Each structure stands twice: as C-alpha cells, then as structure tokens.
Amino acid sequence: MKNDLREAAAKARLRAYAPYSGFLVGAALRLKSGTVVSGCNVENVSYGLTMCAERVCVGKAIDQGEKAFQALAIVADTDTPVVPCGACRQVLAEFAPKLVITSWTLTGESKEFSLNDLFPLPNLGIPQVPRGT
Ligand code: THU
C-alpha cells in the first residue's frame, strides 16, 4: 500500500522539469477514493514561478474532481528525506490539514510527518461562497 505510493512518486520524479536546479522531485497523493495522482516539479526561467511536485499533485487531484486526500509520498535524491516547503504546506492544508506525509530518499530512507505538525495553524476560518455553476 505504502510502497505503491512511493513507486508512483519515484516514477514521477523522473519526469521532473528541473533544468535550473537539477533537483528532481516526485510526489504521489492517495485520494480517499483509492486513486493515486502523481506530480513532479516544474521549474520556470522566472525561478519564482516554479511549481513543486506536491502542488502539482494537488492541481491534478482537484481537476479529477477529488478533494479528499489520504496520504502523500515524496521522493528526492537527498541524504535525509525532504520536507514540503511552506507554500506547499499552505496549499495542502486547504484540503487535508492532517495529511500524513512520507518522504523518501532514493536509498530508501524515509520520514513520516503529519501536516498538522508541519503547519499547525492553517487559516481555514474564512467563509466560502456557494459554488457557482
Ligand atoms: N521542490 C519540490 O518540488 N518539492 C520539495 O519538497 C522541495 C523542493 C523543488 C522545487 C525546485 O524545482 C527544486 O525542488 C529545488 O528547490
């Protein structure tokens, strides 16, 4: 179960568009429906517009009509597992403030985090307007 998510993230990593940093990241999000969506980082010549692998997963899930997230895996080539950046924590918290995140190195070292610990006070109190058609 956990391994399929890791494998999907590892495969996505190889599709990363990271010509500026050379740092390839893959992520995979398990939706409550059981579907897995993957994502890779997508860099830009205007560096700040880079999309992390984690946020690419969120966009894909929403476009598939799914907002219920169960688990996220991240794979990168580092000595210790990476943790999601602040922007990704904010975006993930919109949908799953207690998401379980497992981050892996290429050699198989892993660390598990709860988004709740990484981003403890998400601003979820803003009223949402009824959905338009
Ligand atoms: N990156 C991710 O995609 N996810 C992370 O958790 C860490 C950073 C990307 C952004 C950029 O393309 C590259 O890694 C270097 O920061």
XYZ file of C-alpha atoms and ligand atoms in Angstrom:
149
model
C 0.000 0.000 0.000
C 2.687 2.455 1.094
C 5.115 1.151 -1.499
C 2.822 1.808 -4.447
C 2.693 5.462 -3.431
C 6.457 5.602 -3.127
C 6.852 3.968 -6.536
C 4.424 6.394 -8.174
C 6.405 9.287 -6.677
C 9.720 7.793 -7.807
C 8.402 7.420 -11.372
C 7.038 10.962 -11.409
C 10.419 12.230 -10.220
C 11.981 11.060 -13.465
C 9.559 13.309 -15.373
C 10.579 16.433 -13.426
C 11.301 19.554 -15.440
C 14.165 20.949 -13.396
C 16.762 22.395 -15.786
C 17.660 25.242 -13.396
C 18.215 23.412 -10.131
C 18.870 19.917 -11.452
C 16.962 18.730 -8.378
C 14.267 16.248 -9.382
C 11.325 15.699 -7.037
C 8.401 13.316 -7.359
C 5.265 13.161 -5.250
C 2.187 10.958 -5.172
C -1.093 11.616 -3.448
C -3.508 8.872 -2.484
C -7.088 10.086 -2.672
C -9.761 8.705 -0.373
C -11.320 7.055 -3.438
C -8.123 4.999 -3.700
C -6.911 6.725 -6.850
C -3.276 7.805 -6.869
C -2.215 11.023 -8.607
C 1.437 11.843 -9.069
C 3.327 15.055 -9.695
C 6.830 16.311 -10.414
C 8.421 19.710 -10.004
C 8.014 22.069 -12.940
C 10.568 24.881 -12.982
C 10.480 28.127 -14.903
C 13.021 30.572 -16.286
C 11.335 33.053 -13.948
C 12.518 30.963 -10.999
C 9.842 32.017 -8.521
C 7.093 30.550 -10.694
C 8.376 27.030 -10.085
C 5.765 24.514 -9.044
C 6.827 21.912 -6.505
C 5.896 18.285 -7.081
C 3.485 18.370 -4.135
C 1.447 21.277 -5.535
C 1.286 19.688 -8.970
C -0.378 16.673 -7.296
C -2.974 18.924 -5.676
C -3.896 20.533 -9.007
C -4.248 17.152 -10.680
C -6.445 15.794 -7.885
C -8.776 18.781 -7.973
C -9.048 18.544 -11.735
C -10.139 14.932 -11.262
C -12.934 16.155 -9.016
C -11.333 14.825 -5.826
C -10.750 16.886 -2.710
C -10.370 14.135 -0.113
C -6.690 13.321 0.345
C -5.443 10.356 2.350
C -1.638 10.235 2.111
C 1.262 11.854 0.298
C 4.639 10.388 -0.632
C 7.649 12.433 -1.744
C 10.841 11.114 -3.326
C 14.061 13.097 -3.826
C 17.785 12.411 -4.031
C 18.943 13.783 -0.690
C 20.787 12.379 2.318
C 17.784 12.943 4.549
C 14.152 13.000 3.380
C 12.919 16.420 2.208
C 10.016 18.184 3.863
C 7.482 20.202 1.833
C 8.114 23.937 1.507
C 5.885 26.496 3.187
C 3.868 27.191 0.046
C 3.058 23.501 -0.370
C 2.114 23.167 3.291
C -0.371 26.013 2.870
C -1.863 24.551 -0.315
C -2.096 21.016 1.101
C -3.711 22.297 4.314
C -6.600 23.737 2.302
C -7.794 20.194 1.643
C -6.143 17.946 4.238
C -4.782 19.766 7.304
C -3.879 16.455 8.962
C -2.437 14.752 5.897
C 0.107 12.002 6.553
C 3.253 12.644 4.524
C 6.028 10.114 3.988
C 9.195 11.420 2.419
C 11.797 9.075 0.919
C 15.370 9.346 -0.230
C 16.482 7.359 -3.268
C 18.283 4.928 -0.973
C 15.044 4.121 0.837
C 15.413 6.186 3.989
C 12.056 7.612 4.999
C 10.462 10.004 7.459
C 6.795 10.361 8.240
C 5.203 13.679 9.132
C 1.746 14.893 9.873
C 0.889 18.128 8.069
C -0.709 19.107 11.348
C 2.772 19.253 12.916
C 4.433 20.932 9.927
C 1.683 23.548 9.582
C -0.219 23.709 12.856
C -2.466 26.753 12.461
C -3.928 26.800 8.930
C -6.209 29.748 8.196
C -9.328 27.736 7.446
C -11.780 30.131 9.074
C -12.560 32.259 6.025
C -16.133 31.657 4.853
C -16.501 30.040 1.466
C -19.083 31.298 -1.034
C -21.621 28.895 -2.561
C -20.226 27.140 -5.582
C -21.131 28.793 -8.936
C -22.291 26.810 -11.929
N 10.990 21.031 -4.700
C 9.864 20.260 -4.745
O 9.302 20.012 -5.813
N 9.391 19.764 -3.582
C 10.020 19.876 -2.374
O 9.509 19.398 -1.369
C 11.307 20.573 -2.300
C 11.638 21.420 -3.467
C 11.559 21.522 -5.969
C 11.358 22.970 -6.269
C 12.527 23.248 -7.205
O 12.166 22.875 -8.516
C 13.601 22.300 -6.743
O 12.956 21.311 -5.971
C 14.695 22.955 -5.929
O 14.180 23.609 -4.833
